[in-house]
Coordinates of C-alpha atoms in Angstrom, one line a residue:
X1 CA -8.1 -37.4 -3.1
X2 CA -6.5 -39.4 -5.9
X3 CA -6.5 -43.2 -6.1
X4 CA -4.2 -44.8 -8.7
X5 CA -4.1 -48.5 -9.5
X6 CA -0.9 -49.2 -11.4
X7 CA -0.6 -53.0 -11.1
X8 CA 2.7 -54.6 -11.8
X9 CA 5.0 -52.6 -14.3
X10 CA 8.5 -51.7 -14.9
X11 CA 9.8 -49.2 -12.3
X12 CA 13.3 -47.8 -11.9
X13 CA 14.2 -47.4 -8.2
X14 CA 17.5 -46.7 -6.4
X15 CA 19.6 -49.8 -6.5
X16 CA 16.9 -51.6 -8.5
X17 CA 16.9 -52.8 -12.1
X18 CA 13.9 -52.4 -14.3
X19 CA 11.4 -55.2 -13.8
X20 CA 9.0 -56.6 -16.3
X21 CA 5.2 -56.7 -15.8
X22 CA 4.3 -60.1 -14.3
X23 CA 1.2 -61.9 -15.5
X24 CA 1.8 -65.2 -13.8
X25 CA 4.8 -67.1 -12.4
X26 CA 5.7 -70.5 -11.0
X27 CA 4.9 -70.7 -7.3
X28 CA 7.0 -72.4 -4.7
X29 CA 4.8 -75.5 -4.8
X30 CA 4.6 -75.5 -8.6
X31 CA 1.3 -73.5 -8.7
X32 CA 0.7 -70.3 -10.6
X33 CA 0.8 -66.9 -8.7
X34 CA -1.0 -63.9 -9.9
X35 CA -0.4 -60.3 -8.7
X36 CA -3.1 -58.7 -6.5
X37 CA -4.8 -56.2 -8.7
X38 CA -6.9 -54.8 -5.8
X39 CA -3.9 -53.0 -4.2
X40 CA -4.2 -49.3 -4.3
X41 CA -1.9 -46.3 -3.4
X42 CA -3.8 -43.2 -2.3
X43 CA -2.4 -39.6 -2.2
X44 CA -3.6 -36.0 -1.9
X45 CA -2.5 -32.9 -3.8
X46 CA -1.1 -30.1 -1.7
X47 CA -1.2 -26.3 -2.0
X48 CA 1.1 -24.4 0.4
X49 CA 2.5 -20.9 0.7
X50 CA 6.2 -20.4 0.0
X51 CA 8.1 -20.6 3.3
X52 CA 5.7 -23.1 4.9
X53 CA 6.0 -26.8 5.3
X54 CA 4.4 -29.2 2.9
X55 CA 3.0 -32.6 4.1
X56 CA 2.9 -35.1 1.2
X57 CA 0.6 -37.9 2.1
X58 CA 0.5 -41.3 0.5
X59 CA -0.7 -44.8 1.7
X60 CA -1.1 -48.2 0.3
X61 CA -4.4 -50.0 1.0
X62 CA -6.1 -53.3 0.3
X63 CA -3.0 -55.5 0.8
X64 CA -1.7 -57.8 3.5
X65 CA 1.5 -58.5 1.6
X66 CA 4.7 -57.4 3.3
X67 CA 6.1 -54.0 2.3
X68 CA 9.8 -54.0 1.4
X69 CA 10.4 -50.3 0.7
X70 CA 8.9 -46.8 0.1
X71 CA 10.4 -44.6 -2.6
X72 CA 9.7 -41.0 -3.4
X73 CA 10.5 -39.3 -6.8
X74 CA 9.8 -35.9 -8.1
X75 CA 9.9 -33.9 -11.3
X76 CA 9.9 -30.1 -11.5
X77 CA 9.9 -27.4 -14.1
X78 CA 13.7 -27.2 -13.9
X79 CA 14.2 -31.0 -13.7
X80 CA 11.3 -32.5 -15.8
X81 CA 12.6 -36.1 -15.4
X82 CA 11.7 -38.2 -12.4
X83 CA 14.5 -38.2 -9.9
X84 CA 14.5 -40.3 -6.7
X85 CA 15.2 -38.3 -3.5
X86 CA 14.1 -40.6 -0.7
X87 CA 14.0 -44.3 0.1
X88 CA 13.2 -46.1 3.3
X89 CA 13.2 -49.9 3.6
X90 CA 11.6 -52.4 5.9
X91 CA 15.0 -52.8 7.6
X92 CA 14.8 -49.2 8.8
X93 CA 17.4 -47.8 6.4
X94 CA 16.8 -44.3 5.0
X95 CA 18.4 -42.6 2.0
X96 CA 17.9 -38.9 1.3
X97 CA 19.3 -37.4 -1.9
X98 CA 19.6 -33.6 -2.3
X99 CA 17.0 -32.3 0.2
X100 CA 19.1 -33.0 3.4
X101 CA 17.5 -31.6 6.6
X102 CA 14.5 -30.2 4.8
X103 CA 12.9 -33.7 4.4
X104 CA 11.4 -35.7 7.2
X105 CA 9.7 -39.1 7.0
X106 CA 6.6 -39.0 9.2
X107 CA 5.0 -42.2 7.9
X108 CA 5.3 -45.8 9.1
X109 CA 6.5 -48.5 6.8
X110 CA 4.6 -51.0 8.8
X111 CA 1.4 -48.8 8.5
X112 CA 1.9 -48.8 5.6
X113 CA 2.1 -45.0 5.4
X114 CA 4.6 -43.2 3.2
X115 CA 4.0 -39.6 4.3
X116 CA 6.9 -37.1 4.2
X117 CA 7.2 -33.5 5.3
X118 CA 9.2 -31.0 3.2
X119 CA 10.1 -27.9 5.1
X120 CA 10.5 -24.3 4.0
X121 CA 9.2 -24.9 0.5
X122 CA 10.0 -22.6 -2.4
X123 CA 8.7 -22.3 -6.0
X124 CA 11.6 -24.6 -7.0
X125 CA 9.9 -27.4 -5.1
X126 CA 6.7 -27.2 -7.1
X127 CA 6.1 -30.2 -9.2
X128 CA 4.8 -33.8 -9.3
X129 CA 5.8 -36.2 -6.6
X130 CA 5.6 -39.9 -7.1
X131 CA 5.1 -42.2 -4.1
X132 CA 6.0 -45.9 -4.8
X133 CA 5.3 -48.8 -2.5
X134 CA 7.2 -52.0 -3.2
X135 CA 5.3 -55.1 -1.8
X136 CA 6.3 -58.7 -2.1
X137 CA 5.6 -60.5 -4.2
X138 CA 3.2 -58.3 -6.1
X139 CA 5.7 -55.6 -6.9
X140 CA 5.7 -51.7 -7.0
X141 CA 2.5 -49.6 -6.8
X142 CA 2.5 -45.8 -7.0
X143 CA 0.5 -42.7 -7.1
X144 CA 1.3 -39.1 -8.0
X145 CA 0.9 -36.1 -5.6
X146 CA 0.9 -32.6 -7.1
X147 CA 2.6 -29.9 -5.0
X148 CA 1.5 -26.4 -5.8
X149 CA 3.5 -23.5 -4.2
X150 CA 1.7 -20.2 -3.7
X151 CA 3.8 -17.1 -3.5
X152 CA 2.0 -14.1 -1.9
X153 CA 2.4 -10.8 -3.7
X154 CA 4.5 -7.9 -2.8
X155 CA 2.0 -5.1 -2.6
X156 CA 2.4 -1.3 -3.0
X157 CA 0.3 1.6 -3.9
X158 CA 1.3 5.1 -5.2
X159 CA 2.5 7.0 -8.2
X160 CA 5.9 7.2 -9.9
X161 CA 5.2 10.9 -10.9
X162 CA 2.2 12.8 -9.5
X163 CA -0.2 14.2 -12.1
X164 CA -0.4 17.9 -12.5
X165 CA -3.7 19.8 -12.5
X166 CA -4.9 20.2 -16.1
X167 CA -3.4 16.9 -17.4
X168 CA -5.9 14.7 -19.2
X169 CA -6.2 10.9 -19.0
X170 CA -3.4 10.7 -16.5
X171 CA -2.5 7.9 -14.0
X172 CA -3.3 9.3 -10.6
X173 CA -2.6 6.1 -8.6
X174 CA -1.3 2.6 -9.2
X175 CA -1.8 -0.5 -7.0
X176 CA 0.7 -3.2 -7.7
X177 CA 0.7 -6.9 -6.6
X178 CA 4.1 -8.2 -7.8
X179 CA 5.9 -11.5 -8.0
X180 CA 3.0 -13.7 -7.0
X181 CA 2.0 -17.2 -7.9
X182 CA -0.7 -17.4 -9.0
X183 CA -1.7 -13.9 -10.0
X184 CA -3.4 -11.8 -7.3
X185 CA -6.8 -10.2 -7.6
X186 CA -6.6 -6.4 -7.4
X187 CA -9.6 -4.0 -7.1
X188 CA -10.4 -0.5 -5.8
X189 CA -12.9 1.0 -3.4
X190 CA -13.4 4.5 -4.8
X191 CA -16.3 6.0 -2.8
X192 CA -17.4 9.3 -4.3
X193 CA -14.8 9.0 -7.1
X194 CA -16.5 6.0 -8.7
X195 CA -17.9 8.1 -11.6
X196 CA -14.9 10.4 -12.1
X197 CA -12.0 7.9 -12.5
X198 CA -11.4 4.8 -14.7
X199 CA -9.6 1.6 -13.8
X200 CA -7.2 -0.1 -16.1
X201 CA -5.4 -3.4 -15.1
X202 CA -2.3 -5.0 -16.7
X203 CA -1.0 -8.5 -15.9
X204 CA 2.5 -9.7 -16.7
X205 CA 4.3 -12.9 -16.1
X206 CA 8.1 -13.6 -16.0
X207 CA 10.1 -16.7 -16.9
X208 CA 9.6 -18.2 -13.4
X209 CA 5.8 -17.8 -13.9
X210 CA 5.6 -15.1 -11.2
X211 CA 2.7 -12.7 -12.0
X212 CA 2.6 -9.0 -11.5
X213 CA -0.7 -7.2 -11.5
X214 CA -0.8 -3.4 -11.9
X215 CA -4.2 -1.6 -11.5
X216 CA -4.2 2.0 -12.5
X217 CA -6.6 4.8 -11.7
X218 CA -6.9 7.1 -14.7
X219 CA -8.6 10.6 -14.6
X220 CA -8.4 14.2 -15.7
X221 CA -6.2 15.7 -13.0
X222 CA -7.8 18.5 -11.1
X223 CA -7.0 20.3 -7.9
X224 CA -10.3 19.0 -6.3
X225 CA -8.9 15.4 -6.6
X226 CA -5.9 16.3 -4.4
X227 CA -6.1 14.6 -1.0
X228 CA -9.1 12.4 -1.9
X229 CA -9.0 9.0 -0.3
X230 CA -9.1 5.7 -2.2
X231 CA -8.7 2.0 -1.1
X232 CA -6.8 -0.7 -2.9
X233 CA -8.0 -4.3 -2.2
X234 CA -5.7 -7.3 -2.9
X235 CA -6.8 -11.0 -2.6
X236 CA -4.5 -14.0 -3.0
X237 CA -4.7 -17.6 -1.8
X238 CA -1.2 -17.1 -0.2
X239 CA -2.5 -14.3 2.0
X240 CA -4.3 -15.1 5.3
X241 CA -6.8 -12.3 4.6
X242 CA -7.6 -9.6 2.0
X243 CA -5.2 -6.7 2.1
X244 CA -6.6 -3.2 2.3
X245 CA -4.3 -0.3 1.4
X246 CA -5.4 3.3 2.0
X247 CA -4.0 5.9 -0.4
X248 CA -4.4 9.7 -0.5
X249 CA -4.3 11.1 -4.0
X250 CA -1.5 13.5 -4.7
X251 CA -2.2 16.1 -7.5
X252 CA 0.3 18.9 -8.1
X253 CA -0.9 22.4 -8.9
X254 CA 0.7 25.9 -8.9
X255 CA 0.2 28.4 -6.0
X256 CA -3.2 29.8 -5.5
X257 CA -5.0 32.0 -2.9
X258 CA -1.9 34.0 -1.8
X259 CA -2.4 36.1 1.3
X260 CA -0.3 38.1 3.6
X261 CA -0.6 38.3 7.4
X262 CA 0.9 41.2 9.4
X263 CA 1.8 41.0 13.0
X264 CA 3.4 43.9 15.0
X265 CA 5.5 43.4 18.1
X266 CA 6.1 45.9 21.0
X267 CA 9.0 47.5 19.2
X268 CA 6.8 48.4 16.2
X269 CA 8.5 45.9 13.9
X270 CA 6.1 44.4 11.4
X271 CA 6.4 40.7 10.6
X272 CA 4.8 40.0 7.2
X273 CA 3.9 36.3 6.7
X274 CA 3.2 35.0 3.2
X275 CA 0.8 32.0 2.9
X276 CA -0.3 30.2 -0.3
X277 CA -2.2 27.1 -1.3
X278 CA 0.1 25.1 -3.5
X279 CA 1.3 21.5 -4.1
X280 CA 4.1 20.9 -3.7
X281 CA 4.9 23.6 -1.2
X282 CA 6.3 26.9 -2.6
X283 CA 10.0 27.0 -3.2
X284 CA 10.5 30.7 -3.7
X285 CA 9.0 33.8 -2.0
X286 CA 9.8 37.2 -3.5
X287 CA 8.9 40.4 -1.6
X288 CA 8.5 43.8 -3.2
X289 CA 6.8 47.2 -2.8
X290 CA 5.9 47.3 -6.5
X291 CA 4.4 44.8 -9.0
X292 CA 5.6 43.7 -11.4
X293 CA 8.6 43.2 -9.3
X294 CA 11.5 45.6 -10.1
X295 CA 13.6 45.8 -7.0
X296 CA 12.7 43.0 -4.6
X297 CA 13.1 43.5 -0.9
X298 CA 14.0 39.8 -0.6
X299 CA 13.8 36.6 -2.5
X300 CA 14.3 32.9 -1.5
X301 CA 12.8 30.2 0.6
X302 CA 11.9 32.5 3.5
X303 CA 8.2 33.2 3.6
X304 CA 8.5 36.1 6.1
X305 CA 9.6 39.7 5.9
X306 CA 10.5 41.9 8.9
X307 CA 10.2 45.6 8.5
X308 CA 10.3 48.6 10.9
X309 CA 6.9 50.3 10.6
X310 CA 7.0 54.1 10.0
X311 CA 5.0 56.5 8.0
X312 CA 7.3 55.7 5.1
X313 CA 6.0 52.1 5.3
X314 CA 2.6 53.2 4.0
X315 CA 1.5 51.5 0.8
X316 CA 1.3 48.1 -0.8
X317 CA 3.5 45.0 -0.1
X318 CA 3.6 42.2 -2.6
X319 CA 4.5 38.6 -2.2
X320 CA 5.2 36.5 -5.3
X321 CA 5.0 32.7 -4.5
X322 CA 6.4 30.1 -6.9
X323 CA 6.8 26.3 -7.3
X324 CA 7.8 24.3 -10.3
X325 CA 4.3 24.5 -11.8
X326 CA 3.7 28.2 -11.7
X327 CA 3.4 31.3 -9.5
X328 CA 0.9 33.7 -7.9
X329 CA 0.9 37.1 -6.1
X330 CA -0.7 38.4 -3.1
X331 CA -0.8 42.0 -1.7
X332 CA -1.4 43.9 1.5
X333 CA -2.0 47.7 1.8
X334 CA -0.4 49.1 5.0
X335 CA -1.2 52.5 6.6
X336 CA 0.9 53.7 9.5
X337 CA -0.4 56.8 11.4
X338 CA 2.1 59.1 13.2
X339 CA 2.3 58.6 16.9
X340 CA 1.4 62.2 17.6
X341 CA -1.9 61.9 15.9
X342 CA -2.7 58.9 18.1
X343 CA -1.8 60.8 21.3
X344 CA -4.1 63.7 20.4
X345 CA -7.1 61.4 20.9
X346 CA -6.1 60.9 24.5
X347 CA -5.2 64.5 25.4
X348 CA -7.5 66.0 28.1
X349 CA -7.3 69.5 26.5
X350 CA -8.5 68.1 23.3
X351 CA -11.6 66.6 24.9
X352 CA -12.2 69.8 27.0
X353 CA -12.2 72.0 23.8
X354 CA -14.4 69.5 22.0
X355 CA -17.0 69.4 24.9
X356 CA -17.0 73.2 25.1
X357 CA -17.8 73.4 21.4
X358 CA -20.7 71.0 21.7
X359 CA -22.0 72.9 24.8
X360 CA -22.0 76.2 22.9
X361 CA -23.8 74.5 20.0
X362 CA -26.4 73.1 22.3
X363 CA -27.1 76.5 24.0
X364 CA -27.4 78.2 20.7
X365 CA -30.0 75.7 19.5
X366 CA -32.0 75.4 22.7
X367 CA -32.5 78.7 24.8
X368 CA -32.3 78.4 28.5
X369 CA -35.9 79.4 29.1
X370 CA -37.0 76.2 27.5
X371 CA -35.3 74.3 30.3
X372 CA -36.6 76.3 33.3
X373 CA -37.5 74.0 36.2
X374 CA -41.1 73.7 37.1
X375 CA -42.4 73.2 40.7
X376 CA -42.0 69.6 41.9
X377 CA -39.6 68.7 39.0
X378 CA -36.6 66.5 39.9
X379 CA -33.2 68.2 40.0
X380 CA -30.4 66.8 37.6
X381 CA -26.7 67.1 38.5
X382 CA -23.9 67.3 36.0
X383 CA -20.4 66.3 37.3

């Protein structure tokens, strides 16, 4: 709360000429009149967020003298000289200059209360507002109200170019709070990464005094950092609550751990599927029966290879996987047995011959007399 006692002084108002300070003057009955030095005008500074409405309060106290008019002036960064934009008189007349429908007088001249409301404020409205009460016969009294406009930041988190595994001292994430007034406060919640990354913050301001804060996470890029979670925290008086932005680290690395999966359908067609751990995803798959590759079976974005399985298919299959950061190779050794050799295992004659051979071996090793039945022994049956 600010209380300003101005007394009687020169004041330029709309349709008014400058007046001199009055020390004493001839009264109606020949006496001397002195201005009331106890009159005060009170006001209150205001902080609002851009886009909201600003209520500018002012009131005159400690006077019973009649009020003739209330005048508002302002000066801003672009217009540093006081300019009148509103006057209301005891007759009920109102004059608005420049602000049109954005300004509303909510006070009461008989109050006497000079409060106004300025809607949809912008940073251009920020400045010092002067509220002037003209009382008779003491003259004008005024106070200043400071309007501060807070602009909340535009917040984002990410990286322009992902770091590549093996890079040292690289930016792996950036949290930005841009175009704010005043500057936002940016911090990180890093969890298990607290000891493995560093934080570096830069603050810039433009000609309109809008602040941009960039907070960078810096680390030696490794594959183990990929997909780790971090949290960017942003505080600003123009925000209703603290912002929390989750971010998953994105670290590029070449293909690793290449492996081949083989599935066979009922028509004995083999479907070879090549898989690899890589970031970004592999862009090229090259299939070959030899490595280094000489005559590829196929090459391109297709990670599968279809091949009819025959005894000629026996041997190694190689899959070379590539992205823009490197390549890796995986292999699979395939052995296809002839169909006839598989049938032999299920042929009854094969099993009859095999059992006969085992019986002969058994009889040669254990004479029959060793297995003669004794009285009262149980009888075994072989079917």
